[in-house]
XYZ file of C-alpha atoms in Angstrom:
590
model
C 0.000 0.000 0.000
C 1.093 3.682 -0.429
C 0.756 6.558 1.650
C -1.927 9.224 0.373
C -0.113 11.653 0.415
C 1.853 10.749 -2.636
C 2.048 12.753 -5.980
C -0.029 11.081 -8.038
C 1.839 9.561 -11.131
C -0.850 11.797 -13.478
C 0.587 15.129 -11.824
C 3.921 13.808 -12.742
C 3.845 16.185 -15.759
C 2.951 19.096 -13.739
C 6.203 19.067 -11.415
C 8.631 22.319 -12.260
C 11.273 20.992 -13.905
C 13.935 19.889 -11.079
C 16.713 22.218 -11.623
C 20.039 20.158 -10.301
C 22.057 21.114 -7.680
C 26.089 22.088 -7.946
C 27.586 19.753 -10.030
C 28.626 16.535 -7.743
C 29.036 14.095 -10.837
C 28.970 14.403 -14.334
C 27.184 16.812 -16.071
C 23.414 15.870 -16.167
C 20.287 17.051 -18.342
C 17.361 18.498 -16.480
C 15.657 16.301 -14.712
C 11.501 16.172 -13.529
C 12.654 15.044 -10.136
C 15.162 15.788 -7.524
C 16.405 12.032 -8.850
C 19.568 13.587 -10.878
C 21.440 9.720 -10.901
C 19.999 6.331 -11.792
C 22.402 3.424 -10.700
C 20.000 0.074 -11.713
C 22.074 -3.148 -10.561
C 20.689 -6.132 -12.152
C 21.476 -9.302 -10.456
C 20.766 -13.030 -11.625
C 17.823 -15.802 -11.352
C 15.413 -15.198 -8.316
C 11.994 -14.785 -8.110
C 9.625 -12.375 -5.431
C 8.277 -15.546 -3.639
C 11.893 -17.326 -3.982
C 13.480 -14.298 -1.839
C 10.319 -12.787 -0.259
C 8.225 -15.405 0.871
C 7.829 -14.928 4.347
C 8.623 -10.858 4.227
C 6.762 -8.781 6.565
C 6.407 -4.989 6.055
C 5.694 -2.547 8.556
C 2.518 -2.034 9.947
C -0.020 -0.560 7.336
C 1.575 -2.160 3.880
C 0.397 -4.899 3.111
C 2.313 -7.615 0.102
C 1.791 -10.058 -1.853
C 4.140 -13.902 -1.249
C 3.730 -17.196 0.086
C 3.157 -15.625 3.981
C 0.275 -13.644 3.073
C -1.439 -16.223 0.562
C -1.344 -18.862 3.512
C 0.955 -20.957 1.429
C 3.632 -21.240 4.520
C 3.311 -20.500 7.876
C 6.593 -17.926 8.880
C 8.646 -20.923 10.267
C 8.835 -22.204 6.438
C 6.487 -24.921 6.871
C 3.240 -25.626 5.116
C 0.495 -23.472 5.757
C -3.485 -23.504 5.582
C -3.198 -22.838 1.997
C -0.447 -25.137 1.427
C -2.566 -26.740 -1.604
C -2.430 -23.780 -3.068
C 0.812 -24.189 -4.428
C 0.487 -27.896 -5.471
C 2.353 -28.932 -8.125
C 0.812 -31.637 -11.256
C 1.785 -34.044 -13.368
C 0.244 -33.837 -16.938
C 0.430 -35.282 -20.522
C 1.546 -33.743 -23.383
C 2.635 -35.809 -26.299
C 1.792 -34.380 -29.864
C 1.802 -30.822 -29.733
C 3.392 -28.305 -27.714
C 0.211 -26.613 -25.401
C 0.438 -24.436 -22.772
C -2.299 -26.072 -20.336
C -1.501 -30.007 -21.200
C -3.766 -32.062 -19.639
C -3.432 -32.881 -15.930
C -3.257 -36.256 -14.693
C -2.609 -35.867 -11.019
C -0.507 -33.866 -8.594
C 2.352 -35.200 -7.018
C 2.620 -36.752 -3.633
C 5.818 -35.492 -3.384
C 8.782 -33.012 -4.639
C 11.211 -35.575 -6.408
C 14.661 -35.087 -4.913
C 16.132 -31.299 -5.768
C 19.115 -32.031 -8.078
C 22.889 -30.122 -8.076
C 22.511 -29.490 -11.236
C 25.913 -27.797 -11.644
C 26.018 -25.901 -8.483
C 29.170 -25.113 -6.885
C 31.020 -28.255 -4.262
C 28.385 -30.766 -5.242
C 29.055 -33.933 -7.378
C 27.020 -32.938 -11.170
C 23.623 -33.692 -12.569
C 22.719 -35.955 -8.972
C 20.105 -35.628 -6.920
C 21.078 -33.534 -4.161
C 21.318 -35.223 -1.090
C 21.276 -32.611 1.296
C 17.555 -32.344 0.403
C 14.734 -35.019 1.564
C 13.650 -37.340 -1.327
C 9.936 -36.804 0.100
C 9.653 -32.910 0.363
C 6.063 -32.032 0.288
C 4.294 -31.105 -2.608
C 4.594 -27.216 -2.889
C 7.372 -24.795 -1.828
C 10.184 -25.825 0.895
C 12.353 -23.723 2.599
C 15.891 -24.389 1.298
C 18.195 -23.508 4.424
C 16.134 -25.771 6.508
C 18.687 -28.106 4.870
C 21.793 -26.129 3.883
C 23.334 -22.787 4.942
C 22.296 -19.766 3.442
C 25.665 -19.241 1.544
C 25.277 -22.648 0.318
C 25.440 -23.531 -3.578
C 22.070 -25.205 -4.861
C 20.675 -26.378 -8.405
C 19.560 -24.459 -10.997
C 16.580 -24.476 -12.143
C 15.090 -24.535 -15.574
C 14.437 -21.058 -17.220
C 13.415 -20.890 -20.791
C 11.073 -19.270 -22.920
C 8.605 -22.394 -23.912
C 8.783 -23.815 -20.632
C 8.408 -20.880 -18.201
C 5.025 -20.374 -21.060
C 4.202 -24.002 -20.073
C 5.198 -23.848 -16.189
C 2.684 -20.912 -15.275
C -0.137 -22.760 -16.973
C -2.272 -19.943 -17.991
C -1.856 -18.336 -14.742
C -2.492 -21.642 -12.489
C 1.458 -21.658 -11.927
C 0.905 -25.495 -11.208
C 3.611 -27.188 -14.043
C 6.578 -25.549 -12.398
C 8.060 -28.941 -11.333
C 6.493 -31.243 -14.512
C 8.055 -29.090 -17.241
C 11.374 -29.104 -15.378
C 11.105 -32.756 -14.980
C 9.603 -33.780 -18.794
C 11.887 -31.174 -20.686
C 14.214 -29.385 -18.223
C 17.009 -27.410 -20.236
C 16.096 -28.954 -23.353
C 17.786 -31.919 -25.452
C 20.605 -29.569 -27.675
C 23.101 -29.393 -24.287
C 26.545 -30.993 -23.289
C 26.221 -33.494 -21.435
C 22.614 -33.747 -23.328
C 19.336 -33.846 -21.065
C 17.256 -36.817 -21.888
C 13.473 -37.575 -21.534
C 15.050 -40.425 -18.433
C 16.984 -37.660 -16.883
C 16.093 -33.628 -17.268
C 18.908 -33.176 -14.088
C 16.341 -30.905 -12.347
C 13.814 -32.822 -9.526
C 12.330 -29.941 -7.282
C 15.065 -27.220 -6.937
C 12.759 -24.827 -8.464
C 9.836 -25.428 -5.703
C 13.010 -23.847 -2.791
C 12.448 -20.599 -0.784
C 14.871 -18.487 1.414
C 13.125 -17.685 4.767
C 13.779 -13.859 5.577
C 11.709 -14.094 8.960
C 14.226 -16.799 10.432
C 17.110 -14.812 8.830
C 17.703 -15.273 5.700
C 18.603 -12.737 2.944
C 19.245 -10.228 5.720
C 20.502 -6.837 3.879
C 17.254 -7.288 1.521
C 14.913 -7.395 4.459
C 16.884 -4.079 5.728
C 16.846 -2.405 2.777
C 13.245 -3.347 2.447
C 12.110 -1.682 5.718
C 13.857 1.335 5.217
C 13.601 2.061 1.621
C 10.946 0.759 -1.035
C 9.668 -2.666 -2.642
C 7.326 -3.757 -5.625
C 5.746 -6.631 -5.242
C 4.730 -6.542 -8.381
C 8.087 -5.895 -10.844
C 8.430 -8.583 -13.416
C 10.735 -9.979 -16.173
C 9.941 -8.784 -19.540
C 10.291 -12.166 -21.545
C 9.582 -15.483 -20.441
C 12.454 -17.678 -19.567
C 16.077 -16.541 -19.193
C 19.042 -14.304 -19.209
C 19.760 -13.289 -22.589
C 16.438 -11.833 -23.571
C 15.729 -10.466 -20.570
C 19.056 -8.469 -20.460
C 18.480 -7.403 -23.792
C 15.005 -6.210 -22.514
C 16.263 -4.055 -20.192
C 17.742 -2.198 -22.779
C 15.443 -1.746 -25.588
C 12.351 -1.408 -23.043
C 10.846 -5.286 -23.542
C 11.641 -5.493 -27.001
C 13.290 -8.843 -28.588
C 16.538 -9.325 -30.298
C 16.091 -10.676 -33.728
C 18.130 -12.825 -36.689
C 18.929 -10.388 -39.517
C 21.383 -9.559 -42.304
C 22.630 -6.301 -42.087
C 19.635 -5.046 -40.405
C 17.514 -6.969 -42.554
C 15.402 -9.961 -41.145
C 16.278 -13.528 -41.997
C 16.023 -16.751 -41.575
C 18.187 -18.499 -39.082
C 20.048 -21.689 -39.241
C 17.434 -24.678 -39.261
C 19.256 -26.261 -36.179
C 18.858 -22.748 -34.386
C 15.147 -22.692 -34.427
C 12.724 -24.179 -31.547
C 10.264 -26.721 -32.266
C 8.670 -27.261 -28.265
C 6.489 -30.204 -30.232
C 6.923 -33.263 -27.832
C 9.750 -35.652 -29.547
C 7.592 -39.026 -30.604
C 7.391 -41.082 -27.582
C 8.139 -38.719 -25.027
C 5.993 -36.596 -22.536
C 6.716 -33.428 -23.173
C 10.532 -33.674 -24.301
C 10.834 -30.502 -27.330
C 12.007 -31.584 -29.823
C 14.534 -29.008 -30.870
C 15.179 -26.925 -28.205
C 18.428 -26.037 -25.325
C 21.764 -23.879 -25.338
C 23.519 -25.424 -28.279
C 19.788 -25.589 -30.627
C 16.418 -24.000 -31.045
C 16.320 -20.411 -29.581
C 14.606 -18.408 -32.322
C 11.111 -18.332 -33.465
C 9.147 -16.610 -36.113
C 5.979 -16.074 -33.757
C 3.745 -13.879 -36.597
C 3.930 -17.716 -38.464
C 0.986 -19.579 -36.807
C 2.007 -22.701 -38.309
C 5.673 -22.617 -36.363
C 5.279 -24.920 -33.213
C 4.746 -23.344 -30.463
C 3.154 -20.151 -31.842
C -0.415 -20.618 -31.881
C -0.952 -22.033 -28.010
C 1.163 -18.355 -27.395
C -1.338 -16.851 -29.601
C -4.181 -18.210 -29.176
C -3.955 -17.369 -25.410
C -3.317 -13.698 -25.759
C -6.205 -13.913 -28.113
C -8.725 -15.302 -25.683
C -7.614 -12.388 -22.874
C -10.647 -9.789 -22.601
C -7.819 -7.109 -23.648
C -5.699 -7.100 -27.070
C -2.321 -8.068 -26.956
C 0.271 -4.929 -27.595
C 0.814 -4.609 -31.287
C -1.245 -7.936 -32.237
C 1.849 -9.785 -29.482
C 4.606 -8.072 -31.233
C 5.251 -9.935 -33.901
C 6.497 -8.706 -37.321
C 6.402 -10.836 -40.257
C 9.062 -13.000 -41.692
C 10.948 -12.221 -38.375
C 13.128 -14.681 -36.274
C 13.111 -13.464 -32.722
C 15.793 -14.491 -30.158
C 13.703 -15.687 -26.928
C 16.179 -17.712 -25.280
C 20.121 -17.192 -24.694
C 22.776 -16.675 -27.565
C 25.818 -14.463 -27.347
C 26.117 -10.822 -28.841
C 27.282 -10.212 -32.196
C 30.226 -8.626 -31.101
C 33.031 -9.431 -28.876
C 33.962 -6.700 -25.847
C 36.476 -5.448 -27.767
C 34.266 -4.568 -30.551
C 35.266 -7.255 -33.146
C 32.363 -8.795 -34.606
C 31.864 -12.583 -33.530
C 31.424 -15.373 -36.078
C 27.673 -16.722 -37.063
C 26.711 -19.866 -38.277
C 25.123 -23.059 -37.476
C 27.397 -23.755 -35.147
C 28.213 -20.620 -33.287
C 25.358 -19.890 -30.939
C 25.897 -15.530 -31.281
C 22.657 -13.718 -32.447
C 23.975 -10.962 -35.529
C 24.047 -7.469 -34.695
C 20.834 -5.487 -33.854
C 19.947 -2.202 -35.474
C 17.040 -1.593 -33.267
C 17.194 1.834 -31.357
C 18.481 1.126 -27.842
C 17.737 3.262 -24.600
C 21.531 3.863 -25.029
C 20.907 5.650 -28.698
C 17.831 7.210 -26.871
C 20.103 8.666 -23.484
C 23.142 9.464 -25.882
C 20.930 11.842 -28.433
C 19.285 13.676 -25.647
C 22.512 14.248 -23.623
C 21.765 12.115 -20.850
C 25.399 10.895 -19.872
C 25.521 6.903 -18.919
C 27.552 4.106 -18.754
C 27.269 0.323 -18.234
C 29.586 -1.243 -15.570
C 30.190 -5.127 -15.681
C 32.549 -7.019 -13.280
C 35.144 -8.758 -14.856
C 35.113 -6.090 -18.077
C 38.619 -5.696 -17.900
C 39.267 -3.176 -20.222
C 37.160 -5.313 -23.332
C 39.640 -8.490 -22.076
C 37.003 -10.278 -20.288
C 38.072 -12.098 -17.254
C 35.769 -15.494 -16.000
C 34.076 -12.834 -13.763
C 32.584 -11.481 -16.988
C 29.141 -12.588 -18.450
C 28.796 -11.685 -22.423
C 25.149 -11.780 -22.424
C 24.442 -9.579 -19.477
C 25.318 -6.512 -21.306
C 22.119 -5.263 -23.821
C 24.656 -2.836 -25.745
C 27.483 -5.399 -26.571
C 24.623 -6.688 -29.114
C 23.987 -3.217 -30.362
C 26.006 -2.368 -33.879
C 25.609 1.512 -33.256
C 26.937 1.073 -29.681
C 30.036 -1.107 -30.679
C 30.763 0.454 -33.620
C 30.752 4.324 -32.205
C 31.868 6.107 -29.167
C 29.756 4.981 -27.229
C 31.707 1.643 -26.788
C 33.655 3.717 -24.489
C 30.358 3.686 -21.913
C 31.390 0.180 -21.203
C 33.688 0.154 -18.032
C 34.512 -2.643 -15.675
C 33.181 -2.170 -11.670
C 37.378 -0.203 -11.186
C 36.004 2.459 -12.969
C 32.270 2.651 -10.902
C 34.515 2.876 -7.806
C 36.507 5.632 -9.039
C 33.632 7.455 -10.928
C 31.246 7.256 -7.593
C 34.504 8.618 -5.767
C 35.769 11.329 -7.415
C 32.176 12.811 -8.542
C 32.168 11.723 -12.760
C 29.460 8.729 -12.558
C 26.955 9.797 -15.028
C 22.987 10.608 -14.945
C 22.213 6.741 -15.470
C 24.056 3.609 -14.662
C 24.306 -0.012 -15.340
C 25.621 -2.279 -12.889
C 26.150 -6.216 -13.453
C 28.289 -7.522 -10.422
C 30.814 -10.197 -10.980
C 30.018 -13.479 -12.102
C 30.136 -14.900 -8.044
C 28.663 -11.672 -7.144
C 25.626 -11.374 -9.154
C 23.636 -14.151 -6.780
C 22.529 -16.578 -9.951
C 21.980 -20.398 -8.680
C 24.667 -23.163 -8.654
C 27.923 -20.432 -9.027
C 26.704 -18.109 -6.826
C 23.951 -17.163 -4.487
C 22.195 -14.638 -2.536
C 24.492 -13.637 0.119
C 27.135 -13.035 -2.469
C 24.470 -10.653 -4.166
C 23.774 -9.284 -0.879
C 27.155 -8.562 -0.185
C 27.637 -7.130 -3.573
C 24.898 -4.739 -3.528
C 26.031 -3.546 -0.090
C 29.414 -2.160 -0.990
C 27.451 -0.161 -4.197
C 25.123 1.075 -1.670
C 27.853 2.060 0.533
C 30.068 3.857 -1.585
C 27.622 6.033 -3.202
C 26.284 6.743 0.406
C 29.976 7.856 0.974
C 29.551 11.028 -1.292
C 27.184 12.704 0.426
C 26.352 15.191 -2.334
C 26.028 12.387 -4.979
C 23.335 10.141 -2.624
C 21.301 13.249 -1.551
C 20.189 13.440 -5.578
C 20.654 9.390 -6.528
C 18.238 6.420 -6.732
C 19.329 3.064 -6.625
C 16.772 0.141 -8.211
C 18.143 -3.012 -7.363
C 16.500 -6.008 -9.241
C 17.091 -9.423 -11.041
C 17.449 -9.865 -14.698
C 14.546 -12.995 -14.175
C 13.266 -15.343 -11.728
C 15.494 -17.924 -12.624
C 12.445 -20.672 -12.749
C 11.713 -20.498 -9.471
C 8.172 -20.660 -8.013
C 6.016 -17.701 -8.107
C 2.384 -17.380 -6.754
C 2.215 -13.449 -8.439
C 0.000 -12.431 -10.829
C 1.858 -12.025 -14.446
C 0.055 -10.170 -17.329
C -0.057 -11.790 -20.853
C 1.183 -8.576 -22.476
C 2.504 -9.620 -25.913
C 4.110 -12.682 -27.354
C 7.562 -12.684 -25.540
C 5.807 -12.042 -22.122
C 5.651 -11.020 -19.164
C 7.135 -13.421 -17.296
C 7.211 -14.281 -13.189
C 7.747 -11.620 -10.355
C 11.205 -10.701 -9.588
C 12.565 -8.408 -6.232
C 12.668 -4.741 -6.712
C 13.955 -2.608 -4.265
C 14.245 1.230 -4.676
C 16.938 2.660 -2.266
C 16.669 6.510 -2.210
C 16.588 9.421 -0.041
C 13.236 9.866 -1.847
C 11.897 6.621 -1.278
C 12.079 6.024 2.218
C 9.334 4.838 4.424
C 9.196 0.717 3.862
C 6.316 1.070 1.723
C 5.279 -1.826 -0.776
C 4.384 -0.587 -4.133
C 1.607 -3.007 -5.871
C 1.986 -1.334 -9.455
C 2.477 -3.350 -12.353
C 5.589 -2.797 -13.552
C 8.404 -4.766 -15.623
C 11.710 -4.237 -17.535
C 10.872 -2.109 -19.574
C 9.373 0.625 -16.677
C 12.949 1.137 -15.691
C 13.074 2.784 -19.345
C 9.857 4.872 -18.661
C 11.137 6.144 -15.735
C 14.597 7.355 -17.173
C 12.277 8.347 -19.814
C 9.606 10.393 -17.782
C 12.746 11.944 -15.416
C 14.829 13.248 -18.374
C 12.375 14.112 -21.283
C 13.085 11.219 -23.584
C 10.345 9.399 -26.205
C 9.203 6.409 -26.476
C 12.295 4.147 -28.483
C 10.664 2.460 -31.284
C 6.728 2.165 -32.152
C 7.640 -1.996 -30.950
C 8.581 -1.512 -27.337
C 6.800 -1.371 -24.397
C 7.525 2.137 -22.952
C 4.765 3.199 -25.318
C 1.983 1.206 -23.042
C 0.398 3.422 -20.780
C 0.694 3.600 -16.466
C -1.582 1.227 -14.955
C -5.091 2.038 -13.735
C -5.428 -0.396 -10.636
C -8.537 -2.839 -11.004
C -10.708 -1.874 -8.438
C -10.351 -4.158 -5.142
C -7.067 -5.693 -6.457
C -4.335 -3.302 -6.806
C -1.745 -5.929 -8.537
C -3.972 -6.704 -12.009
C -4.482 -3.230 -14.085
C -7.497 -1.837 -15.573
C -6.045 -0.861 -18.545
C -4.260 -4.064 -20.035
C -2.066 -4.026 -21.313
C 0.202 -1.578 -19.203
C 3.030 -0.709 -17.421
C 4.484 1.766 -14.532
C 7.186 4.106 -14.771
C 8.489 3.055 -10.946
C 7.696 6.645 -9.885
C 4.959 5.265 -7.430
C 8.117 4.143 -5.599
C 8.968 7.631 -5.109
C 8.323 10.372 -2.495
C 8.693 14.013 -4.133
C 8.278 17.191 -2.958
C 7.680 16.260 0.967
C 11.014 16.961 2.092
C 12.493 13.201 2.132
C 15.817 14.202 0.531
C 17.917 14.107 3.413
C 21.317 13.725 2.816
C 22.605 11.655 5.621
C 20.389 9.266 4.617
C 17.560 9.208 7.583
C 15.078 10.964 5.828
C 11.534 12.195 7.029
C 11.111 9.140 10.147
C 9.287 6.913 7.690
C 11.610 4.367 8.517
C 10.334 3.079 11.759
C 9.607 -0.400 10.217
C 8.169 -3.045 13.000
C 10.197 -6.074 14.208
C 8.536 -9.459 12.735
């Protein structure tokens, strides 16, 4: 819930122009908020409910997770509503569909496996974790320590479509079972082995202590418990999302769209004699998929969904003809140090994209910015480094123009936060161990990550009195969700992922219900700096949500999407430069 005495997101436009303060950093444009620098950090694979399940906020918000919806009782164990979050078995052996037919629900989780995580033997089930868990969502340090390394699971497009069974988010642990990863992997997934059990069905516990710094930053600051990824499925897409406000990556020549190699598109059709098993489909095959072709499989249970919604989907679902869009993860075009990387049936890089980015967008208007990666290195990528969790390395008029120079390593965020140069908006991708995604890292290493950005821009006083920070997940990684998604286009949305909103302007431990995703964190640089819309395709052009009356999460106005500045406290004196604020932040014990 939000306080009333909020600006409403309608007056937004009326606001005097904020004129900014002596230069601390980097020269900025004018902005329509006291909000003169954006640092977004963008973390890896968790969902709301897999880091926020048993959050409580201070009295008078209220949220949305597995506490609340009676799912589990505080301690982690199964509450009145348990059932709720039941998991089924189903059949689906002819055509790919995105509500098979059930068959029964499991009596149990099968074993969680490692997957590849970090200590533990490969592709075994894990045996820190019960063979018998209960059917529905476990709490995962009930078994292991919080800084422990678990499994991965499954997050692609097709099957994140097929887990959240037309909003009944009751296939979670079948499609991770029947398909997992897909078939095209080394070592290969079979239909006998997907190497996934019930990882994806784990929770962290923040009322018995876990993900600590969140819960603190939660209290004091802001949340949305209703912030989602843009695309179904996984990193690449949704990266690239981020940075051309929901929009898709697609196969072209020179601009141009074309046909990808055969082996490179999906076909989620069952293989013959299999449940469920696509049949070309994983990291090393199918990724693309012309979705305006009804007859490619796959396209028409998308379609045909969006179709049956009481709203239309955004631009028809987004899908231009004759085009093969990238909806699962491929490397960029070009190499960091701006060489272009090969193509071919073999190579798994999508071409470059021409598409105007929010970089193009930011650079024409003058809005300084800059996208910080750990293990950058100068465009000599260390192991720390992850090549598709940078939008602009795919971008031909980023890497092939001065802007290239915007990409720095986390060295130069130190220095630039220090010595007053970091510009108006900022990217920040932590190291590889840092950024919190399952199996090679985790959430206290996020935690821990996100607490030394937090702390070093609090260190220059002058920069954090004017600064928001949006901390946030690139996806939910496959884990279990209970949260509302909207069926906005084609590519998505996908599951609920944290958002937190650390600000001198956005204090108070308030709970923002507004539906929001990706591409909002485009609209808001957007609505604070005077920019348009980037291309007639992406989603900045949807409208801010009208909240359906009684239920604040599901808009009015479908499709749509917030510009985050409901997280936001202006013009009520909260800009405090030490960084306690206006005594909002008396958040209640749990």
């Amino acid at each position: 819930m939000r306080r009333p005495s909020l600006v409403p997101v309608a007056a937004l436009s009326a606001l005097v122009t904020w004129q900014p303060m002596a230069a601390s950093a980097m020269p900025v444009a004018k902005t329509a908020t006291p909000i003169e620098h954006l640092i977004v950090i963008v973390g890896e694979n968790h969902s709301f409910d897999n880091l926020f399940a048993t959050y409580k906020p201070k009295h008078g918000q209220t949220v949305h997770n597995l506490l609340s919806e009676g799912i589990v009782n505080a301690d982690g164990t199964p509450g009145p509503n348990f059932g709720k979050a039941a998991q089924w078995q189903a059949s689906d052996t002819d055509v790919y569909r995105l509500a098979p037919t059930k068959t029964q629900p499991y009596a149990t989780l099968p074993q969680p496996n490692t997957t590849y995580a970090n200590g533990q033997p490969p592709g075994v089930p894990d045996q820190r974790f019960p063979a018998n868990l209960p059917n529905g969502p476990f709490q995962i340090t009930k078994y292991v320590p919080y800084d422990s390394y678990t499994g991965d699971p499954v997050h692609r497009f097709f099957q994140m479509w097929q887990q959240v069974d037309k909003g009944q988010h009751d296939l979670f642990t079948w499609v991770a079972q029947t398909v997992g990863i897909g078939g095209q992997n080394v070592p290969p997934t079979t239909p006998a082995d997907t190497y996934q059990g019930g990882v994806q069905m784990g929770f962290y516990n923040m009322h018995t202590g876990d993900v600590p710094y969140f819960k603190k930053l939660a209290r004091e600051y802001a949340i949305s418990d209703n912030y989602h990824q843009a695309i179904m499925g996984g990193t690449g897409a949704n990266f690239i999302s981020i940075g051309t406000a929901g929009d898709a990556a697609f196969y072209n020549t020179n601009g141009t769209p074309t046909m990808p190699p055969a082996n490179q598109i999906e076909n989620p059709d069952p293989m013959p004699g299999t449940n469920n098993f696509y049949k070309q489909d994983g990291y090393a095959g199918g990724s693309y998929v012309n979705c305006a072709d009804p007859t490619q499989p796959g396209v028409s249970a998308i379609m045909n969904y969006l179709n049956t919604q009481p709203n239309k989907p955004f631009n028809g679902g987004n899908c231009a003809a004759g085009t093969y869009y990238l909806v699962n993860n491929y490397g960029p075009g070009y190499n960091p140090d701006g060489t272009p990387a090969p193509l071919g049936p073999t190579h798994f890089t999508v071409p470059p994209q021409t598409m105007p980015m929010l970089a193009d967008a930011m650079t024409a208007k003058g809005v300084t910015w800059k996208w910080y990666s750990g293990g950058w290195n100068n465009g000599h990528p260390t192991n720390e480094y992850c090549s598709i969790c940078d939008p602009f390395v795919f971008s031909k008029s980023v890497m092939t123009s001065a802007q290239r120079n915007n990409l720095q390593g986390m060295s130069q965020f130190q220095s630039d936060v220090k010595y007053g140069t970091l510009p108006a908006v900022s990217f920040v991708r932590p190291y590889e161990s840092q950024a919190g995604h399952p199996a090679d890292s985790n959430p206290y290493h996020y935690e821990q990550f996100v607490k030394s950005v937090i702390d070093q821009v609090k260190s220059n006083k002058k920069l954090w009195a004017h600064t928001a920070i949006m901390i946030t997940f690139d996806e939910g990684g496959g884990y279990y969700d209970s949260g509302y998604i909207q069926p906005i286009d084609f590519f998505g949305d996908g599951t609920r992922i944290p958002m937190i909103v650390v600000s001198p302007y956005s204090r108070g431990g308030d709970v923002d219900h507004t539906y929001t995703d990706h591409a909002s964190i485009a609209k808001f640089i957007e609505a604070n700096w005077g920019l348009s819309p980037l291309t007639k395709r992406s989603r900045d052009n949807l409208p801010n949500p009208v909240p359906t009356p009684g239920d604040p999460y599901v808009p009015r106005n479908k499709p749509s999407i917030g510009n985050m500045m409901t997280l936001f406290h202006f013009g009520h004196g909260d800009g405090h430069e030490d960084g306690h604020g206006d005594g909002h932040s008396n958040a209640q014990d749990d």
